[in-house]
PDB file of C-alpha atoms in Angstrom:
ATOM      1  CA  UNK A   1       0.000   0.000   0.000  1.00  0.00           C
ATOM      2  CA  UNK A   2       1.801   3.347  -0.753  1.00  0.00           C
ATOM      3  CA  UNK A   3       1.517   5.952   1.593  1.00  0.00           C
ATOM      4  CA  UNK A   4      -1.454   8.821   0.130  1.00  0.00           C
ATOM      5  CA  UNK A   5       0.719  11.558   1.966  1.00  0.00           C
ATOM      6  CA  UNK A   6       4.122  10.315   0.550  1.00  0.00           C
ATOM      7  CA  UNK A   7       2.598  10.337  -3.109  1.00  0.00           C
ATOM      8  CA  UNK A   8       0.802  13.564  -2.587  1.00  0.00           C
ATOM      9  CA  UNK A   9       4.432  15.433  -1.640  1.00  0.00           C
ATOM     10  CA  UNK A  10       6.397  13.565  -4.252  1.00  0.00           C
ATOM     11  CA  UNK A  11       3.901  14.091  -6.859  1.00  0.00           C
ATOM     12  CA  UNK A  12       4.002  18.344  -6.195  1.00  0.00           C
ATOM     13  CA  UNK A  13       8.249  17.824  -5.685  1.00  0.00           C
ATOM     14  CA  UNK A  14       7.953  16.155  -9.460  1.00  0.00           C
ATOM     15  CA  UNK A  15       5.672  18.720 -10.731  1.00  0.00           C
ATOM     16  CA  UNK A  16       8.129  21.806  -9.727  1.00  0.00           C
ATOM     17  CA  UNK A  17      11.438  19.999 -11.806  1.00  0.00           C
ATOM     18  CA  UNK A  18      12.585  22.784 -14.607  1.00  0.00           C
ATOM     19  CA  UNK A  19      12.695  21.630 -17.675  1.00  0.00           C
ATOM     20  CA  UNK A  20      14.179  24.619 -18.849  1.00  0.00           C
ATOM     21  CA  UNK A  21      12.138  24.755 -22.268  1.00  0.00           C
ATOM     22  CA  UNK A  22      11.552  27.513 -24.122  1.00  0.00           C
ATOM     23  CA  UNK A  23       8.565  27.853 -27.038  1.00  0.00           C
ATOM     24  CA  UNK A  24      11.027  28.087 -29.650  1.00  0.00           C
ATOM     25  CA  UNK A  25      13.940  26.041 -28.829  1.00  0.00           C
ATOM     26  CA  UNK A  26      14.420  22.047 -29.157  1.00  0.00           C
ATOM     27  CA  UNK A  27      13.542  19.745 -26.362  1.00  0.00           C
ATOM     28  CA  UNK A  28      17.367  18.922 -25.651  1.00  0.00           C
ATOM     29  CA  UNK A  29      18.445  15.337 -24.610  1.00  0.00           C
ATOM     30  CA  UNK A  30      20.392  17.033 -21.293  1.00  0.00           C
ATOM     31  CA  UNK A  31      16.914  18.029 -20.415  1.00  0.00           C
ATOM     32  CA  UNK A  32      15.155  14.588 -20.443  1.00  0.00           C
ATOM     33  CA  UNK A  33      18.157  13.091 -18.267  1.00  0.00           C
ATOM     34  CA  UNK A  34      17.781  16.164 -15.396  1.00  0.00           C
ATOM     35  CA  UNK A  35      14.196  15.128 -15.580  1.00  0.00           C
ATOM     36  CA  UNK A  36      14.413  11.173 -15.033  1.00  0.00           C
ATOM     37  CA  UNK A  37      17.444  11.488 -12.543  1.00  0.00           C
ATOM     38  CA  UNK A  38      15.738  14.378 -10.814  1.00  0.00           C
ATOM     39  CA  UNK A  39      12.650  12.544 -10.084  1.00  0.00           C
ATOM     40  CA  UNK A  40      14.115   8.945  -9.652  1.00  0.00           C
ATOM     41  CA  UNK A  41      15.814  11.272  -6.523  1.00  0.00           C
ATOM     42  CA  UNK A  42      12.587  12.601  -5.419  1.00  0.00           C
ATOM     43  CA  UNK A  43      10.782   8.628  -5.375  1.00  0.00           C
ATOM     44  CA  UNK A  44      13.716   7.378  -3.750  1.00  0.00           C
ATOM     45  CA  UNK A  45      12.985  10.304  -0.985  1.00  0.00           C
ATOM     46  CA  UNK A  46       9.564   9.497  -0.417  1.00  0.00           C
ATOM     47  CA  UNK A  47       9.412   5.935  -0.459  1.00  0.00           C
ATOM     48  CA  UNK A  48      11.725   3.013   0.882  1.00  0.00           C
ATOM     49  CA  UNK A  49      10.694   0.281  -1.694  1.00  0.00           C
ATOM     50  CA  UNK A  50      10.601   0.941  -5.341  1.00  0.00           C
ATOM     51  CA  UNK A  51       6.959   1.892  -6.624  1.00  0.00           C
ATOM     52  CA  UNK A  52       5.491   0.937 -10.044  1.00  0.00           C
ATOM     53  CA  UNK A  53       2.424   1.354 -12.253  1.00  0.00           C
ATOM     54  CA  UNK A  54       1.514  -1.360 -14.479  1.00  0.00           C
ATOM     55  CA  UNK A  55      -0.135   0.747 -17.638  1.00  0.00           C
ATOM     56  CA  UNK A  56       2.371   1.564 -20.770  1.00  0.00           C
ATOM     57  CA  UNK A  57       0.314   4.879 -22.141  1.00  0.00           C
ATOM     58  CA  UNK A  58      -0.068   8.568 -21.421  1.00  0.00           C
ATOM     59  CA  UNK A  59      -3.255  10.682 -22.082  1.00  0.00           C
ATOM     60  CA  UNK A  60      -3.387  14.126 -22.899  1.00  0.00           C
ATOM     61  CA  UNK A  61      -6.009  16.976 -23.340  1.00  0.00           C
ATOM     62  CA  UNK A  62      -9.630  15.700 -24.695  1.00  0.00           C
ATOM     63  CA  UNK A  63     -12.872  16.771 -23.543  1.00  0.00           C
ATOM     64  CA  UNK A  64     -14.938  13.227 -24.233  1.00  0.00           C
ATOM     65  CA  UNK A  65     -13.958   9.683 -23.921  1.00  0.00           C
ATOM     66  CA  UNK A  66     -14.137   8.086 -27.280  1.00  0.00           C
ATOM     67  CA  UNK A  67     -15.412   4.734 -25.911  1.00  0.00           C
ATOM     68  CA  UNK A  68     -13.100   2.773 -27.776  1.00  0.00           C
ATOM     69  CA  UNK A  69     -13.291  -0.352 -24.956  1.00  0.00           C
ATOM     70  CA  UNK A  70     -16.604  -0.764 -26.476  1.00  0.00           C
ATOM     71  CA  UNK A  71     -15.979  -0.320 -29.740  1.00  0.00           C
ATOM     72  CA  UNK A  72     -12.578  -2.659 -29.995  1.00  0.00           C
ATOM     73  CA  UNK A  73     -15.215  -5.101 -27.757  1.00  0.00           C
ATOM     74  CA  UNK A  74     -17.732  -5.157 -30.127  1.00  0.00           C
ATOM     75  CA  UNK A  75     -14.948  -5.796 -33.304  1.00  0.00           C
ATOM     76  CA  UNK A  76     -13.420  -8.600 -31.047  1.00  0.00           C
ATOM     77  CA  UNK A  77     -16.847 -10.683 -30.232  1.00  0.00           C
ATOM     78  CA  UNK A  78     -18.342 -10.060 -33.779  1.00  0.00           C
ATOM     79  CA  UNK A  79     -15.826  -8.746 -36.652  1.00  0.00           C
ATOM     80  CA  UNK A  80     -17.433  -6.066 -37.344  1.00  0.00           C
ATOM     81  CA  UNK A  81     -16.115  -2.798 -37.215  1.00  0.00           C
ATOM     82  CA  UNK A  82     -18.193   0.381 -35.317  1.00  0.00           C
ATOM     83  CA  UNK A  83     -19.936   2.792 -37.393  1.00  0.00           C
ATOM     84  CA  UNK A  84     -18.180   5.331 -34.747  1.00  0.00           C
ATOM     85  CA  UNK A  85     -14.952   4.047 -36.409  1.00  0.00           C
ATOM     86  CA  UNK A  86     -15.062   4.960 -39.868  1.00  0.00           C
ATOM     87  CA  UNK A  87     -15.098   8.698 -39.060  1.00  0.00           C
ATOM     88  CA  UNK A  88     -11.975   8.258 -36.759  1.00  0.00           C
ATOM     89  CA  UNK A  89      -8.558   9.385 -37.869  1.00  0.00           C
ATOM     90  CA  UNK A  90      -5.107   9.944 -36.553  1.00  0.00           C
ATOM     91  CA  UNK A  91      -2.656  11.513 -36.602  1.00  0.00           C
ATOM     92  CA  UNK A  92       0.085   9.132 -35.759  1.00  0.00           C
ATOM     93  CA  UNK A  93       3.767   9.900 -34.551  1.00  0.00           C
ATOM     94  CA  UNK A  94       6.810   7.305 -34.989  1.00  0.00           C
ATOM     95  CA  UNK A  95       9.783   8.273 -32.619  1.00  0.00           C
ATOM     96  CA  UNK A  96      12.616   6.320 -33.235  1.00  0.00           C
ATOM     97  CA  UNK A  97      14.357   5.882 -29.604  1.00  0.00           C
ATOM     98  CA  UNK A  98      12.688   5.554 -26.176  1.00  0.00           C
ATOM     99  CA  UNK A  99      14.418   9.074 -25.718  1.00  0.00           C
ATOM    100  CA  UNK A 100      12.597  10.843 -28.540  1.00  0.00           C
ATOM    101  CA  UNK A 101       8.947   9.087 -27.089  1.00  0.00           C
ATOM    102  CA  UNK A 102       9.517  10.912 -23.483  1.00  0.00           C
ATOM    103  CA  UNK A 103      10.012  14.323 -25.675  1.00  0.00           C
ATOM    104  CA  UNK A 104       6.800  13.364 -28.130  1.00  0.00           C
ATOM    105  CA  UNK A 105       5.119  13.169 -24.511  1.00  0.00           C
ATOM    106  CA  UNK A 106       6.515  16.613 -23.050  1.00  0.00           C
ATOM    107  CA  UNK A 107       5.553  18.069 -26.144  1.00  0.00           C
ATOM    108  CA  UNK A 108       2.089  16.936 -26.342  1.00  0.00           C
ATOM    109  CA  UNK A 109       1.702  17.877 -22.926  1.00  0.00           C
ATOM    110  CA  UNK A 110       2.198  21.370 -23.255  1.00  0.00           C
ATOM    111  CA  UNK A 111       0.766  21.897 -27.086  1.00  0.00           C
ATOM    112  CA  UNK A 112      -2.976  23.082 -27.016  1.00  0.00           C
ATOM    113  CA  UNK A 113      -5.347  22.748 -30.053  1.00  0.00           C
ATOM    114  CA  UNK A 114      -8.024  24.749 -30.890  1.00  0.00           C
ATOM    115  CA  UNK A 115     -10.403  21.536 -30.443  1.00  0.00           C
ATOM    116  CA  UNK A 116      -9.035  20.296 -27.598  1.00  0.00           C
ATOM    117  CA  UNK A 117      -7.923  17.383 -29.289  1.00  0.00           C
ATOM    118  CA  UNK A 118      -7.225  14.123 -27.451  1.00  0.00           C
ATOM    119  CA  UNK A 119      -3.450  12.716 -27.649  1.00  0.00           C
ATOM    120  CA  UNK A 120      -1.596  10.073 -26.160  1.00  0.00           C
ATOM    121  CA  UNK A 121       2.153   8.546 -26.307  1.00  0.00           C
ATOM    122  CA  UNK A 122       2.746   4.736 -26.080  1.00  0.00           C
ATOM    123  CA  UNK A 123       4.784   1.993 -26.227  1.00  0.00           C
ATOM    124  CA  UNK A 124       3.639  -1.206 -28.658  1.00  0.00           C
ATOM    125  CA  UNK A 125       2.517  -4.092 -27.262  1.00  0.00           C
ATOM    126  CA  UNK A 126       0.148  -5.324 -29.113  1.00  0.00           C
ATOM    127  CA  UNK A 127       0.504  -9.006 -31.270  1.00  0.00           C
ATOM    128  CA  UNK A 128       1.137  -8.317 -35.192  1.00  0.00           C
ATOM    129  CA  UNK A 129       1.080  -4.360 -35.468  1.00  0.00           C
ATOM    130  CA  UNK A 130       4.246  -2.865 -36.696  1.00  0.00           C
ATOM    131  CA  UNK A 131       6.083  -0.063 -34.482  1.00  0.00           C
ATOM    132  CA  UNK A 132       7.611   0.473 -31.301  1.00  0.00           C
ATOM    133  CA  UNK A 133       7.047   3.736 -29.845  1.00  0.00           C
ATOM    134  CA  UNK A 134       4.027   6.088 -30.988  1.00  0.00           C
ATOM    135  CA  UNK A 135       2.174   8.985 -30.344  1.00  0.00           C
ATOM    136  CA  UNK A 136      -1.585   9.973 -31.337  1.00  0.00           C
ATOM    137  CA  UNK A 137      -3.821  12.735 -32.043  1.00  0.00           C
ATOM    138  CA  UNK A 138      -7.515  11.769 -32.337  1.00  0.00           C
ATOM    139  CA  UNK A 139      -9.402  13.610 -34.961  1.00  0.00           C
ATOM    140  CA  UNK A 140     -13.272  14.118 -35.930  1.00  0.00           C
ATOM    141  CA  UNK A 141     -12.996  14.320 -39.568  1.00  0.00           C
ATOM    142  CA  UNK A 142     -10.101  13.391 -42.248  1.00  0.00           C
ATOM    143  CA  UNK A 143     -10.324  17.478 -42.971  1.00  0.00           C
ATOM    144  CA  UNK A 144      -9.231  18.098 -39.515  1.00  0.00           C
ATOM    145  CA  UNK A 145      -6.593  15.632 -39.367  1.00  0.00           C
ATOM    146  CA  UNK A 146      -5.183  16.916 -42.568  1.00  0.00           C
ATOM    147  CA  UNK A 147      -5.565  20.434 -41.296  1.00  0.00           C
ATOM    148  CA  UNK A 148      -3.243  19.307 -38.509  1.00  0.00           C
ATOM    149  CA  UNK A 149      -0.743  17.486 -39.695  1.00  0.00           C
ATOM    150  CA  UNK A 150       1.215  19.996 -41.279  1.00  0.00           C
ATOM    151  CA  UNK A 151       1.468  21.985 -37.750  1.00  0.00           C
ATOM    152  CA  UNK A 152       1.841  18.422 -35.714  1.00  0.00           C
ATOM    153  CA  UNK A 153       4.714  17.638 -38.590  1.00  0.00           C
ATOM    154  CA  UNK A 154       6.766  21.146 -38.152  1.00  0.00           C
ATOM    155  CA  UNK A 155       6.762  21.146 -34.203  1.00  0.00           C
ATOM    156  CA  UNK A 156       7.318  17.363 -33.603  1.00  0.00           C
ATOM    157  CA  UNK A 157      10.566  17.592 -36.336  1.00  0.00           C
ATOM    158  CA  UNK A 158      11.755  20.956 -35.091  1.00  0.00           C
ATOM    159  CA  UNK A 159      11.505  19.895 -30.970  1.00  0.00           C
ATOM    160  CA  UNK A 160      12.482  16.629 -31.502  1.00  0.00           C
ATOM    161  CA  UNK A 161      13.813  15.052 -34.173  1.00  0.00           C
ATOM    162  CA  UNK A 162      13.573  15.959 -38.283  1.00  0.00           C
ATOM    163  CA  UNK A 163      13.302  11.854 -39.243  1.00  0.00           C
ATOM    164  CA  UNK A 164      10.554  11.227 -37.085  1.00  0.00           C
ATOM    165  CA  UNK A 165       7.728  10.083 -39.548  1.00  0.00           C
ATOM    166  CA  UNK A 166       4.228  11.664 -38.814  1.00  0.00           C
ATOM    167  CA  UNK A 167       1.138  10.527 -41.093  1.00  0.00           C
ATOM    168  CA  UNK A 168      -2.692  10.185 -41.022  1.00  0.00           C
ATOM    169  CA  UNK A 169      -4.077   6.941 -40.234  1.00  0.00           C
ATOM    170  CA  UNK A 170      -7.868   5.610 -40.065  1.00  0.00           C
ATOM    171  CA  UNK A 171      -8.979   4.032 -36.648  1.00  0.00           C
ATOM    172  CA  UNK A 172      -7.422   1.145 -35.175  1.00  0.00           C
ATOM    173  CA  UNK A 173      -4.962  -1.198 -36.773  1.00  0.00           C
ATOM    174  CA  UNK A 174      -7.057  -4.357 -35.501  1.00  0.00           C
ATOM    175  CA  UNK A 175      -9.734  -3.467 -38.328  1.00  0.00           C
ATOM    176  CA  UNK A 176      -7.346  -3.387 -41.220  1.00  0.00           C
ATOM    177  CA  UNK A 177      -5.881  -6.705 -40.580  1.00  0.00           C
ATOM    178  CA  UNK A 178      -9.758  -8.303 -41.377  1.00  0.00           C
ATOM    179  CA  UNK A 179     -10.809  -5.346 -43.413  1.00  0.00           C
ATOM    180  CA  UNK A 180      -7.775  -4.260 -45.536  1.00  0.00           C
ATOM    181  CA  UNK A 181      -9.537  -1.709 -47.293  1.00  0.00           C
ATOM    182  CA  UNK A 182     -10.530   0.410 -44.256  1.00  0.00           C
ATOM    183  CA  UNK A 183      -7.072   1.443 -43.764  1.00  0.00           C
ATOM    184  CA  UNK A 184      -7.463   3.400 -47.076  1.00  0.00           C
ATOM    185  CA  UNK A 185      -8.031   7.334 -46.159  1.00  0.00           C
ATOM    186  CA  UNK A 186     -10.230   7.723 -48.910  1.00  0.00           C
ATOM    187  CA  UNK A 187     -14.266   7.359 -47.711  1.00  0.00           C
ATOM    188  CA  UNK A 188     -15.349   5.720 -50.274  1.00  0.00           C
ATOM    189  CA  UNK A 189     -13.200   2.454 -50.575  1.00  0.00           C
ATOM    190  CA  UNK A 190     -15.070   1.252 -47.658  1.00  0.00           C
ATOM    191  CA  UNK A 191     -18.308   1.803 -45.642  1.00  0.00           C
ATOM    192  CA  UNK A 192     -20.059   0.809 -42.626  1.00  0.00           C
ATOM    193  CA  UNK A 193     -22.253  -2.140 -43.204  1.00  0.00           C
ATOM    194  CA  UNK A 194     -25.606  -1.238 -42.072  1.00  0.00           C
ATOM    195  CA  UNK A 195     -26.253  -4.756 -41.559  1.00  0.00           C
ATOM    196  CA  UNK A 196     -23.589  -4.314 -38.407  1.00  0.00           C
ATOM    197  CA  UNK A 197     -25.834  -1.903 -37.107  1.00  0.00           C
ATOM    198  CA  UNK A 198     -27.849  -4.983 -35.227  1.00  0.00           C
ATOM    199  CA  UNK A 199     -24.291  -6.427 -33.690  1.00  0.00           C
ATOM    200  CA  UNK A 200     -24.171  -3.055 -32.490  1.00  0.00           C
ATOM    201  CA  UNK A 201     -27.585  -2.500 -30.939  1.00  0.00           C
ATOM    202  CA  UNK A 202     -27.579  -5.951 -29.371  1.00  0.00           C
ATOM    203  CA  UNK A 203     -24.031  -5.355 -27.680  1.00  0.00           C
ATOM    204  CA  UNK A 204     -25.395  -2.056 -26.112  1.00  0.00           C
ATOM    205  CA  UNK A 205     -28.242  -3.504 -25.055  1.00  0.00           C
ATOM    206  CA  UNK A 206     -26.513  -5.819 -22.581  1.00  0.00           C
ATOM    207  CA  UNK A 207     -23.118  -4.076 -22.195  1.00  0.00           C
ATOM    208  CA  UNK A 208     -24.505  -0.447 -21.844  1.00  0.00           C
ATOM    209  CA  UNK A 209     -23.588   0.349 -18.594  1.00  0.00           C
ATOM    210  CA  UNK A 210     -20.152  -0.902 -18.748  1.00  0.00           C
ATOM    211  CA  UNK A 211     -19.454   1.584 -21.421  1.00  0.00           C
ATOM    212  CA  UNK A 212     -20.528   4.494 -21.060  1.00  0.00           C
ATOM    213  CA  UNK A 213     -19.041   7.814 -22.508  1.00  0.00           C
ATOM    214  CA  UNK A 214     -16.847   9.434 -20.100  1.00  0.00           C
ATOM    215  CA  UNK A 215     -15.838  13.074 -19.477  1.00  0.00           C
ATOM    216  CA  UNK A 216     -12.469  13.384 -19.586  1.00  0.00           C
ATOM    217  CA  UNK A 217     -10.021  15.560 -17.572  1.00  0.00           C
ATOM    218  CA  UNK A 218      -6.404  15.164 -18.209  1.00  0.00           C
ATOM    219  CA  UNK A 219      -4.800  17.952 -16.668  1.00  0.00           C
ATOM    220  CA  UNK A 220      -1.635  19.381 -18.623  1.00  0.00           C
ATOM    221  CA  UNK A 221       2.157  19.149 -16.185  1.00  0.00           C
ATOM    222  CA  UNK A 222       4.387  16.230 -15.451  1.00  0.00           C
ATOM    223  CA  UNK A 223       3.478  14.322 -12.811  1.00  0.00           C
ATOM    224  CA  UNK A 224       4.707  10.939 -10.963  1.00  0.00           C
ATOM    225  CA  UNK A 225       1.992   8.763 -12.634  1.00  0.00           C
ATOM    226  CA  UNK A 226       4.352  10.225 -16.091  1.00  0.00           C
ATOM    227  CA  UNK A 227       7.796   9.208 -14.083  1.00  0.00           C
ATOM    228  CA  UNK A 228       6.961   5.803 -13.254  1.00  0.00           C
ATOM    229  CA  UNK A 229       5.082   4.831 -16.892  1.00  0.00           C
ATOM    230  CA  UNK A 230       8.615   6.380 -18.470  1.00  0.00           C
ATOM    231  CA  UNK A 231      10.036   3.879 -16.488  1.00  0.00           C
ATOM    232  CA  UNK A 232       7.804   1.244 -18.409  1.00  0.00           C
ATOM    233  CA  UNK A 233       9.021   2.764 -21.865  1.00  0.00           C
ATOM    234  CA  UNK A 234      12.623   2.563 -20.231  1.00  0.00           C
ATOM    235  CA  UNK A 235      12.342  -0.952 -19.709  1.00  0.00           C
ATOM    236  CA  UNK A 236      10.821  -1.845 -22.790  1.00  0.00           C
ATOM    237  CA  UNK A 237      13.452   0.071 -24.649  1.00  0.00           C
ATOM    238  CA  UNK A 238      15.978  -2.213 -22.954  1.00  0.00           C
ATOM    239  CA  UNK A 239      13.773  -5.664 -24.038  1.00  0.00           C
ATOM    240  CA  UNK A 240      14.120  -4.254 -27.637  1.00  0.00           C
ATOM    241  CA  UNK A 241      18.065  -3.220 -27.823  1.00  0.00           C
ATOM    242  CA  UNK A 242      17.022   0.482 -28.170  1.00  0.00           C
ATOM    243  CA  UNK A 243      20.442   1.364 -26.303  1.00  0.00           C
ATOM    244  CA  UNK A 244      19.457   5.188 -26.035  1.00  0.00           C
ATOM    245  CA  UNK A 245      18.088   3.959 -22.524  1.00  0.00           C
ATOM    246  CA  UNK A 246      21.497   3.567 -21.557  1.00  0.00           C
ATOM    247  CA  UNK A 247      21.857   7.374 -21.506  1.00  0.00           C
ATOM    248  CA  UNK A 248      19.551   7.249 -18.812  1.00  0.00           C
ATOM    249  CA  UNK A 249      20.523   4.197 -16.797  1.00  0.00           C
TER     250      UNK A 249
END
């Protein structure tokens, strides 16, 4: 059980580390090592054993869930995809080194949107889906992900790296691997099957309150939920042979 008083102080200690960033300057290596070996300090201050969190992903901004438990529920008990789905696009991020996916996260952290848009950073762990490290923007429309990517593209190569490869993508990477076709940005090389519509209505009708939309409030600032899932990505790195952990360790 970890101490609610001990987390509380460490959390605010974590929260006050300088990054020493500025708007228009690059997020340096120097000052992702202050931050881990700054806060590995402050954790080894506050508590005697070593704490963890077992989750690999980090959420950012958003105003509503996007209920994709349900949806990725509903694909895996019937093989159909949700007609929520086929308006969902991405803007998806590729860092290179575990290094680079701790600045993607810093970055999104403190970039705002004009729609709020949800993003997350995360390692992959999933069976048969290419990539290691990857970062997400959720968009409405394939006109606002386009709108974005140009922006997303300039920042993420200027701040962090200029080889980094950013791209739109449609929805999850489950549904191309039985739908091929859906991966394809352009509307019209596949639709939603309004004969899913009744997989759909019959899942909600029994699952309903298990997934329910969600407000969401991600606050913005690094915090020691961030420290110890970095330690995750730090890890992984290492299982991988991404050495750049080493800088770190």
């Amino acid at each position: 059980m970890i101490d609610q008083k001990s987390y509380i102080d460490a959390n605010k200690e974590i929260s006050l580390i300088s990054l020493n960033l500025n708007e228009s300057d690059k997020i340096e290596d120097q000052s992702v090592f202050n931050f881990i070996l700054q806060s590995r300090k402050i954790l080894r201050k506050y508590f005697k054993k070593k704490i963890s969190l077992n989750i690999t992903q980090i959420p950012r901004g958003g105003i509503n869930d996007y209920n994709c438990d349900r949806h990725m529920k509903i694909f895996e008990t019937h093989n159909v995809i949700p007609e929520f789905c086929f308006g969902c696009y991405k803007i998806l991020i590729e860092p290179k080194t575990v290094i680079h996916l701790i600045k993607l996260h810093i970055l999104f952290d403190k970039i705002t949107f004009s729609n709020k848009n949800f993003r997350k950073c995360m390692i992959e762990g999933r069976k048969n889906i290419d990539g290691n490290y990857k970062g997400f923007i959720y968009c409405k429309s394939l006109e606002e992900a386009e709108n974005l990517l140009k922006f997303v593209c300039q920042k993420v190569k200027y701040k962090i790296d200029e080889n980094i490869l950013c791209q739109i993508k449609r929805g999850c990477s489950e549904y191309a691997q039985s739908y091929p076709n859906y991966k394809n940005l352009d509307k019209n090389e596949m639709k939603y099957k309004t004969s899913w519509k009744k997989f759909e209505n019959d899942f909600d009708k029994i699952n309903s309150e298990n997934y329910k939309l969600k407000k969401l409030n991600v606050s913005s600032g690094l915090t020691i939920k961030d420290v110890l899932i970095f330690e995750n990505w730090i890890m992984y790195a290492k299982l991988i042979g991404d050495d750049s952990y080493k800088l770190i360790s």
